[in-house]
Amino acid sequence: MTEAPKFPYAFIGEVLITQEQIEQRVNTLGEQITADYQDSQKLLLLGLLRGSVMFMTDLMRKVHRPMTMDFMSVSSYAGSESTGFVRIDSDHKTNINGWDVILIDDIVDSGYTIHTVRKLLLDRRPKSLRVCALLDKVSKHKVELSIDYCGFEIPDHFVVGYGLDIDEKGRNLPYIASVDLEKYRALYNS
Ligand code: IMP
Ligand code: MG
């Protein structure tokens, strides 16, 4: 018989960023965005599904400017490895021509996702385009890119929580934790 799943998940390594640290940082990012977009008439937060959902919904409550939200769904990861090939699964609905767009993702790893989506969005002629990511694995970048609003730089660990997943597991943790990949593989034979 297979073991009943545990919570918090049995494959969790250590907590890297606590709930309080996230909350503080999100407050600060919200203040920065509020200040930077004082003159914006059309501000759009555009989140990449599904990893950015928790971050984006917390962040938008700290943006004290008129704004709207939209989402795109893209995939580049299978398990814990980036494939380098970015597929658009579902596009945003807003015509972003003339909008001040902030592209929001949970984490930057190789950078291919942000790089590819950014290029695509620029072709659609927004008034401005900036990138906001909760986490950045700087040492893993494979393409040149700048993150305008970064929550935390982290070392090369596979992490889950606060929206981030490993094969759809771990998103509901309120903190960021590393995954014990050996344990994970033993539990899920992957
Ligand atoms: P990139 O295209 O290599 O930069 O990968 C970015 C995407 O891979 C993110 O949007 C995440 O969905 C996923 N990803 C990268 N690293 C992690 C991680 O440590 N945990 C969970 N998802 C990750
Ligand atoms: Mg993602």
Short mmCIF file of C-alpha atoms and ligand atoms in Angstrom, two decimals:
data_model
loop_
_atom_site.label_atom_id
_atom_site.label_comp_id
_atom_site.label_asym_id
_atom_site.label_seq_id
_atom_site.Cartn_x
_atom_site.Cartn_y
_atom_site.Cartn_z
CA MET A 1 0.00 0.00 0.00
CA THR A 2 1.31 3.52 -0.78
CA GLU A 3 1.90 5.90 2.13
CA ALA A 4 -0.65 8.68 2.71
CA PRO A 5 0.71 12.07 1.60
CA LYS A 6 2.01 14.27 4.46
CA PHE A 7 1.76 18.01 5.02
CA PRO A 8 4.10 19.87 5.00
CA TYR A 9 5.34 17.72 2.15
CA ALA A 10 7.86 15.00 3.04
CA PHE A 11 10.24 16.17 0.26
CA ILE A 12 10.83 19.60 1.80
CA GLY A 13 14.49 20.39 2.53
CA GLU A 14 14.94 23.66 4.44
CA VAL A 15 12.96 26.87 4.59
CA LEU A 16 14.99 29.44 2.62
CA ILE A 17 12.66 32.43 2.85
CA THR A 18 10.06 32.78 5.60
CA GLN A 19 6.51 34.03 5.31
CA GLU A 20 7.47 37.24 7.16
CA GLN A 21 10.43 37.90 4.85
CA ILE A 22 8.21 37.47 1.80
CA GLU A 23 5.56 39.78 3.22
CA GLN A 24 8.09 42.53 3.95
CA ARG A 25 9.69 42.27 0.54
CA VAL A 26 6.32 42.29 -1.26
CA ASN A 27 5.40 45.46 0.67
CA THR A 28 8.59 47.14 -0.48
CA LEU A 29 8.13 46.07 -4.11
CA GLY A 30 4.54 47.36 -3.99
CA GLU A 31 5.75 50.72 -2.67
CA GLN A 32 8.37 50.95 -5.42
CA ILE A 33 5.87 50.13 -8.15
CA THR A 34 3.35 52.60 -6.69
CA ALA A 35 5.99 55.34 -6.79
CA ASP A 36 7.33 54.43 -10.25
CA TYR A 37 3.89 54.41 -11.90
CA GLN A 38 2.46 57.63 -10.40
CA ASP A 39 1.94 59.07 -13.89
CA SER A 40 0.71 55.92 -15.56
CA GLN A 41 -2.80 55.97 -17.00
CA LYS A 42 -2.85 52.31 -18.03
CA LEU A 43 -0.98 49.95 -15.73
CA LEU A 44 -1.25 46.22 -16.35
CA LEU A 45 0.21 43.49 -14.17
CA LEU A 46 0.67 40.48 -16.45
CA GLY A 47 1.35 37.27 -14.57
CA LEU A 48 2.70 34.00 -15.87
CA LEU A 49 0.49 31.13 -14.78
CA ARG A 50 0.51 29.34 -12.53
CA GLY A 51 3.58 30.02 -10.42
CA SER A 52 3.13 33.79 -10.10
CA VAL A 53 -0.46 33.73 -8.82
CA MET A 54 0.20 33.93 -5.07
CA PHE A 55 2.94 36.54 -5.50
CA MET A 56 0.89 38.63 -7.90
CA THR A 57 -2.29 38.67 -5.83
CA ASP A 58 -0.32 39.73 -2.75
CA LEU A 59 1.70 42.30 -4.70
CA MET A 60 -1.30 43.94 -6.37
CA ARG A 61 -2.80 44.74 -2.97
CA LYS A 62 0.32 46.81 -2.29
CA VAL A 63 0.15 48.69 -5.59
CA HIS A 64 -1.79 51.82 -4.76
CA ARG A 65 -2.50 52.88 -8.33
CA PRO A 66 -5.34 52.14 -10.74
CA MET A 67 -4.42 48.91 -12.52
CA THR A 68 -5.76 45.83 -14.22
CA MET A 69 -4.52 42.26 -14.28
CA ASP A 70 -4.10 39.62 -16.96
CA PHE A 71 -2.36 36.28 -17.33
CA MET A 72 -0.46 34.16 -19.82
CA SER A 73 0.38 30.53 -19.47
CA VAL A 74 3.75 29.33 -20.70
CA SER A 75 5.77 26.20 -20.07
CA SER A 76 9.43 25.38 -20.27
CA TYR A 77 9.94 23.00 -17.38
CA ALA A 78 9.45 19.27 -17.03
CA GLY A 79 10.00 18.12 -13.42
CA SER A 80 13.03 19.98 -12.10
CA GLU A 81 14.79 20.70 -15.42
CA SER A 82 14.39 23.62 -17.80
CA THR A 83 13.89 22.43 -21.37
CA GLY A 84 15.02 25.71 -22.96
CA PHE A 85 12.01 25.58 -25.27
CA VAL A 86 9.29 28.01 -24.22
CA ARG A 87 5.75 27.17 -25.32
CA ILE A 88 2.86 29.64 -25.08
CA ASP A 89 -0.07 27.60 -23.78
CA SER A 90 -2.53 30.45 -23.34
CA ASP A 91 -2.19 34.10 -24.32
CA HIS A 92 -3.28 37.26 -22.49
CA LYS A 93 -6.61 38.86 -23.43
CA THR A 94 -5.71 42.58 -23.11
CA ASN A 95 -4.54 44.51 -26.16
CA ILE A 96 -1.36 45.83 -24.52
CA ASN A 97 -0.65 48.47 -27.15
CA GLY A 98 -0.09 51.70 -25.18
CA TRP A 99 -0.12 50.02 -21.76
CA ASP A 100 2.54 50.15 -19.06
CA VAL A 101 3.07 46.44 -18.59
CA ILE A 102 4.80 44.72 -15.69
CA LEU A 103 5.51 41.09 -16.54
CA ILE A 104 5.43 39.01 -13.37
CA ASP A 105 6.94 35.60 -12.83
CA ASP A 106 7.68 33.46 -9.81
CA ILE A 107 11.33 32.66 -10.55
CA VAL A 108 14.02 33.26 -13.14
CA ASP A 109 16.32 30.30 -13.77
CA SER A 110 17.94 30.08 -17.23
CA GLY A 111 16.05 33.26 -18.15
CA TYR A 112 14.66 31.72 -21.37
CA THR A 113 11.04 32.18 -20.27
CA ILE A 114 11.34 35.89 -19.49
CA HIS A 115 13.58 36.49 -22.50
CA THR A 116 11.13 34.83 -24.91
CA VAL A 117 7.94 36.33 -23.44
CA ARG A 118 9.53 39.79 -23.25
CA LYS A 119 10.40 39.73 -26.94
CA LEU A 120 6.89 38.60 -27.83
CA LEU A 121 5.30 41.36 -25.73
CA LEU A 122 7.55 44.09 -27.17
CA ASP A 123 6.26 43.22 -30.66
CA ARG A 124 2.80 44.12 -29.34
CA ARG A 125 3.95 47.69 -28.66
CA PRO A 126 3.29 48.36 -24.98
CA LYS A 127 4.10 51.90 -23.81
CA SER A 128 6.62 50.38 -21.41
CA LEU A 129 7.59 46.91 -20.27
CA ARG A 130 9.30 45.93 -17.04
CA VAL A 131 9.96 42.58 -15.44
CA CYS A 132 9.21 41.60 -11.86
CA ALA A 133 10.23 38.23 -10.39
CA LEU A 134 9.91 37.00 -6.84
CA LEU A 135 13.07 34.89 -7.07
CA ASP A 136 16.17 34.97 -9.24
CA LYS A 137 18.73 32.16 -9.55
CA VAL A 138 21.37 34.53 -10.92
CA SER A 139 24.07 31.86 -11.30
CA LYS A 140 21.83 29.89 -13.70
CA HIS A 141 21.12 32.60 -16.27
CA LYS A 142 21.88 31.50 -19.81
CA VAL A 143 20.70 34.67 -21.51
CA GLU A 144 21.42 38.32 -20.85
CA LEU A 145 18.46 39.91 -19.08
CA SER A 146 17.58 42.53 -16.53
CA ILE A 147 14.98 42.09 -13.81
CA ASP A 148 13.55 45.48 -12.87
CA TYR A 149 11.90 44.34 -9.63
CA CYS A 150 13.45 41.32 -7.94
CA GLY A 151 12.23 39.87 -4.65
CA PHE A 152 15.20 37.71 -3.65
CA GLU A 153 18.32 36.34 -5.29
CA ILE A 154 18.72 32.67 -4.38
CA PRO A 155 21.41 30.04 -4.92
CA ASP A 156 20.97 27.12 -7.30
CA HIS A 157 18.40 25.05 -5.37
CA PHE A 158 15.15 23.71 -6.70
CA VAL A 159 12.51 25.43 -4.56
CA VAL A 160 8.78 25.18 -3.90
CA GLY A 161 6.16 27.16 -2.02
CA TYR A 162 4.39 30.52 -2.32
CA GLY A 163 3.09 29.45 -5.74
CA LEU A 164 6.12 27.50 -6.92
CA ASP A 165 5.79 23.78 -7.55
CA ILE A 166 7.53 20.56 -8.35
CA ASP A 167 5.25 18.64 -10.69
CA GLU A 168 2.30 20.68 -9.32
CA LYS A 169 3.12 19.88 -5.69
CA GLY A 170 4.12 22.40 -3.03
CA ARG A 171 2.39 25.53 -4.32
CA ASN A 172 0.31 26.08 -1.16
CA LEU A 173 3.22 26.39 1.27
CA PRO A 174 3.29 29.98 2.60
CA TYR A 175 7.14 30.10 2.53
CA ILE A 176 9.91 29.21 0.06
CA ALA A 177 11.65 25.91 0.79
CA SER A 178 14.27 23.85 -1.00
CA VAL A 179 13.30 20.44 -2.32
CA ASP A 180 15.24 17.40 -1.19
CA LEU A 181 15.45 15.94 -4.68
CA GLU A 182 16.68 12.55 -3.48
CA LYS A 183 13.71 12.22 -1.17
CA TYR A 184 11.40 13.47 -3.89
CA ARG A 185 12.67 10.88 -6.36
CA ALA A 186 12.35 8.12 -3.79
CA LEU A 187 8.77 9.16 -2.98
CA TYR A 188 7.58 9.57 -6.55
CA ASN A 189 9.95 7.21 -8.42
CA SER A 190 10.89 10.02 -10.78
P1 IMP B 1 13.64 29.65 -17.01
O1 IMP B 1 12.94 29.76 -18.32
O2 IMP B 1 14.73 28.61 -17.04
O3 IMP B 1 14.12 30.96 -16.46
O4 IMP B 1 12.60 29.01 -16.01
C1 IMP B 1 11.63 29.75 -15.41
C2 IMP B 1 10.43 28.89 -15.06
O5 IMP B 1 10.82 27.59 -14.60
C3 IMP B 1 9.72 29.53 -13.91
O6 IMP B 1 8.63 30.30 -14.40
C4 IMP B 1 9.24 28.36 -13.09
O7 IMP B 1 7.95 27.98 -13.50
C5 IMP B 1 10.19 27.25 -13.40
N1 IMP B 1 11.24 27.09 -12.35
C6 IMP B 1 12.55 27.37 -12.44
N2 IMP B 1 13.20 27.07 -11.30
C7 IMP B 1 12.26 26.61 -10.46
C8 IMP B 1 12.30 26.16 -9.09
O8 IMP B 1 13.34 26.12 -8.41
N3 IMP B 1 11.12 25.76 -8.56
C9 IMP B 1 9.94 25.77 -9.25
N4 IMP B 1 9.86 26.19 -10.52
C10 IMP B 1 11.01 26.60 -11.12
MG MG B 2 6.62 29.53 -14.29
#
